[in-house]
PDB file of C-alpha atoms and ligand atoms in Angstrom:
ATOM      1  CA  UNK A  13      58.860  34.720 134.430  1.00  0.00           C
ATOM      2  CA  UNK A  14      56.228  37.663 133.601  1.00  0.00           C
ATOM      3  CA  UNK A  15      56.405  40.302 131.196  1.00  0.00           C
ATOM      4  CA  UNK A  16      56.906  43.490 132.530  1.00  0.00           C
ATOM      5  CA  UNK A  17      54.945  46.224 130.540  1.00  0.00           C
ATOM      6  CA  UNK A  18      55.231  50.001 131.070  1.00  0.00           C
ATOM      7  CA  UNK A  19      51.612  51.157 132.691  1.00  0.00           C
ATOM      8  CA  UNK A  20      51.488  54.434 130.819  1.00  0.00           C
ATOM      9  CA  UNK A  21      52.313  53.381 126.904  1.00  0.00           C
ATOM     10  CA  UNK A  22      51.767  49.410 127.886  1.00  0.00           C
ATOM     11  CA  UNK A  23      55.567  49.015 125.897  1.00  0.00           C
ATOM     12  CA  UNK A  24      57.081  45.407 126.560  1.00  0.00           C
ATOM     13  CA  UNK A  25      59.721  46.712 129.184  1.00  0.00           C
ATOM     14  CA  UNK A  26      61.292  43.057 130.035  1.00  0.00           C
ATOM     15  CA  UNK A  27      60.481  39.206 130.803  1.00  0.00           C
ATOM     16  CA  UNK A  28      61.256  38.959 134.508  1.00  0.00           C
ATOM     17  CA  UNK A  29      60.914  36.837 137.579  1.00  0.00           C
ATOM     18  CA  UNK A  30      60.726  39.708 140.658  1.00  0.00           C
ATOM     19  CA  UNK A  31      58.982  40.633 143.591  1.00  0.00           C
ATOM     20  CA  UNK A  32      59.719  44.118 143.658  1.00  0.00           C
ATOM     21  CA  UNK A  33      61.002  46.008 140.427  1.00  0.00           C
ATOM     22  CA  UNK A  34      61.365  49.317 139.681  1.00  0.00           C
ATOM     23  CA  UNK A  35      62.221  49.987 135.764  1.00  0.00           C
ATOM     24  CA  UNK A  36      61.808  53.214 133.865  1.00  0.00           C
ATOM     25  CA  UNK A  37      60.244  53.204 130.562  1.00  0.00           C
ATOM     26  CA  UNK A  38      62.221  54.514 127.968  1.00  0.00           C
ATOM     27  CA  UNK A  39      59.713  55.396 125.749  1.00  0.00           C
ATOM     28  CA  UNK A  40      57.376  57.576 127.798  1.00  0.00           C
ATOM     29  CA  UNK A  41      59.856  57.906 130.816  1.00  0.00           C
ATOM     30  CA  UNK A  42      57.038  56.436 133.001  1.00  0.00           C
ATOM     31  CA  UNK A  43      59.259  54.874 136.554  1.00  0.00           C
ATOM     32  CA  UNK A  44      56.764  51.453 136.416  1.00  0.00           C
ATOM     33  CA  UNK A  45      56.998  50.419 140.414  1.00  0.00           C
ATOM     34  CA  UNK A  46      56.055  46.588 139.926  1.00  0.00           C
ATOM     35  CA  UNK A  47      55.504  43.630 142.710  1.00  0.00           C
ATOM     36  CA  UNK A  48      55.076  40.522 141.599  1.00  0.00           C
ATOM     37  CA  UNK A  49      51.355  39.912 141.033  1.00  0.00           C
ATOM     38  CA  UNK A  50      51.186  36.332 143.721  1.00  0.00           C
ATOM     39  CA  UNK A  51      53.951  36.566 146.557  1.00  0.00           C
ATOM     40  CA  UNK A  52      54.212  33.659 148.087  1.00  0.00           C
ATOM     41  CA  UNK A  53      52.339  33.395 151.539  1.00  0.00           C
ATOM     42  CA  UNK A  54      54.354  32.899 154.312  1.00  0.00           C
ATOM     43  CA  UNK A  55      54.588  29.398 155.858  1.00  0.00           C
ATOM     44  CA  UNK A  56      52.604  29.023 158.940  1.00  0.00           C
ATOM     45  CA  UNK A  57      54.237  27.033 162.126  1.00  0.00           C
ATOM     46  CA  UNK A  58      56.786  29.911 162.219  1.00  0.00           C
ATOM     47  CA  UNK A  59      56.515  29.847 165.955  1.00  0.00           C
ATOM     48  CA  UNK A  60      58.633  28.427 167.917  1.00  0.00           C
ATOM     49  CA  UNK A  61      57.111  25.169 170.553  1.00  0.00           C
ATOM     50  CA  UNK A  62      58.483  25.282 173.919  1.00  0.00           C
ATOM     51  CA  UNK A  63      58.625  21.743 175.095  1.00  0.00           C
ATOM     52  CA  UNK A  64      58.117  21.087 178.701  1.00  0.00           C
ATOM     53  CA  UNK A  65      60.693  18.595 180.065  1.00  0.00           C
ATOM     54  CA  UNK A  66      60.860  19.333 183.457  1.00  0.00           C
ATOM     55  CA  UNK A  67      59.462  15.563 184.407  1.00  0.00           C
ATOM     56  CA  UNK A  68      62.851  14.338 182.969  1.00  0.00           C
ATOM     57  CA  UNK A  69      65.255  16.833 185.609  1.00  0.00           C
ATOM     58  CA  UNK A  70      64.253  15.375 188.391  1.00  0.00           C
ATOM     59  CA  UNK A  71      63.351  11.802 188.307  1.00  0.00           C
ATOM     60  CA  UNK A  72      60.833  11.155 191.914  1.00  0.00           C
ATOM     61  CA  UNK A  73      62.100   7.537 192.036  1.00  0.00           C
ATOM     62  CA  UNK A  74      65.735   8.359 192.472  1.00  0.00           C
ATOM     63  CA  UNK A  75      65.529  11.510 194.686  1.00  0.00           C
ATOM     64  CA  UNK A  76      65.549   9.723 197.951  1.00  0.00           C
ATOM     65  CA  UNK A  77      67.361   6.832 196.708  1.00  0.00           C
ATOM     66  CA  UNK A  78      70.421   6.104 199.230  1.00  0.00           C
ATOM     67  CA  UNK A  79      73.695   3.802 198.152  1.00  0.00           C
ATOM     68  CA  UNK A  80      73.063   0.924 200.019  1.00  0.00           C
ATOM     69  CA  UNK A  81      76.003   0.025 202.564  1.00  0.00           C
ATOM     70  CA  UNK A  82      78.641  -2.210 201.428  1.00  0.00           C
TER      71      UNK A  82
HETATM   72 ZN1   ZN B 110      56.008  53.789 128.739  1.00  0.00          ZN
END
Protein backbone atom coordinates (compact mmCIF):
# COMPACT_ATOMS: atom_id res chain seq x y z
CA UNK A 1 0.00 0.00 0.00
CA UNK A 2 1.11 3.79 -0.81
CA UNK A 3 -0.41 6.89 0.15
CA UNK A 4 -1.97 8.63 -2.45
CA UNK A 5 -1.53 12.50 -2.07
CA UNK A 6 -3.23 15.15 -4.24
CA UNK A 7 -0.20 16.84 -6.48
CA UNK A 8 -1.63 20.33 -6.32
CA UNK A 9 -2.45 20.89 -2.30
CA UNK A 10 -0.25 17.52 -1.41
CA UNK A 11 -3.79 16.52 0.83
CA UNK A 12 -3.64 12.73 2.00
CA UNK A 13 -6.23 11.52 -0.72
CA UNK A 14 -6.09 7.59 0.31
CA UNK A 15 -3.72 4.51 1.31
CA UNK A 16 -3.86 2.36 -1.81
CA UNK A 17 -2.32 -0.56 -3.60
CA UNK A 18 -2.91 0.44 -7.65
CA UNK A 19 -1.33 0.60 -10.81
CA UNK A 20 -3.38 3.04 -12.39
CA UNK A 21 -5.71 5.45 -10.28
CA UNK A 22 -7.45 8.27 -11.09
CA UNK A 23 -8.99 10.18 -7.85
CA UNK A 24 -10.14 13.77 -7.66
CA UNK A 25 -9.13 15.87 -4.85
CA UNK A 26 -11.77 17.24 -2.99
CA UNK A 27 -10.12 19.96 -1.61
CA UNK A 28 -8.61 21.75 -4.60
CA UNK A 29 -10.62 19.66 -7.24
CA UNK A 30 -7.20 18.68 -8.73
CA UNK A 31 -8.15 14.94 -11.00
CA UNK A 32 -4.54 13.31 -9.52
CA UNK A 33 -3.84 10.61 -12.58
CA UNK A 34 -1.51 8.17 -10.48
CA UNK A 35 0.52 4.81 -11.66
CA UNK A 36 2.01 3.00 -9.29
CA UNK A 37 5.56 4.30 -8.80
CA UNK A 38 7.48 0.32 -9.58
CA UNK A 39 5.23 -1.89 -11.98
CA UNK A 40 6.35 -4.99 -12.00
CA UNK A 41 8.59 -5.96 -15.09
CA UNK A 42 7.30 -8.41 -17.17
CA UNK A 43 8.68 -11.98 -16.94
CA UNK A 44 11.02 -12.83 -19.66
CA UNK A 45 10.73 -16.50 -21.45
CA UNK A 46 7.27 -15.30 -22.65
CA UNK A 47 8.01 -16.89 -25.95
CA UNK A 48 6.90 -19.76 -26.89
CA UNK A 49 9.91 -22.90 -27.86
CA UNK A 50 9.04 -24.87 -30.80
CA UNK A 51 10.48 -28.27 -30.22
CA UNK A 52 11.65 -30.18 -33.17
CA UNK A 53 10.48 -33.83 -33.04
CA UNK A 54 10.45 -34.81 -36.38
CA UNK A 55 13.35 -37.66 -35.62
CA UNK A 56 10.58 -39.39 -33.52
CA UNK A 57 7.73 -39.56 -36.81
CA UNK A 58 9.57 -41.55 -38.70
CA UNK A 59 11.81 -43.98 -37.07
CA UNK A 60 14.80 -45.06 -40.17
CA UNK A 61 15.11 -48.52 -38.54
CA UNK A 62 11.54 -49.55 -39.02
CA UNK A 63 10.74 -47.94 -42.43
CA UNK A 64 11.84 -50.82 -44.52
CA UNK A 65 11.20 -53.32 -41.96
CA UNK A 66 9.03 -56.27 -43.63
CA UNK A 67 6.84 -58.98 -41.37
CA UNK A 68 8.80 -61.83 -41.77
CA UNK A 69 6.80 -64.89 -43.39
CA UNK A 70 5.16 -67.25 -41.17
ZN1 LIG B 1 -5.74 18.88 -3.83
Amino acid sequence: MQEVRCGQCQRKLAMAEFVRLQIKCPRCGTLNDMRALSPQPERPGASTTKVCDDASKKSPGLAGWKKPPG
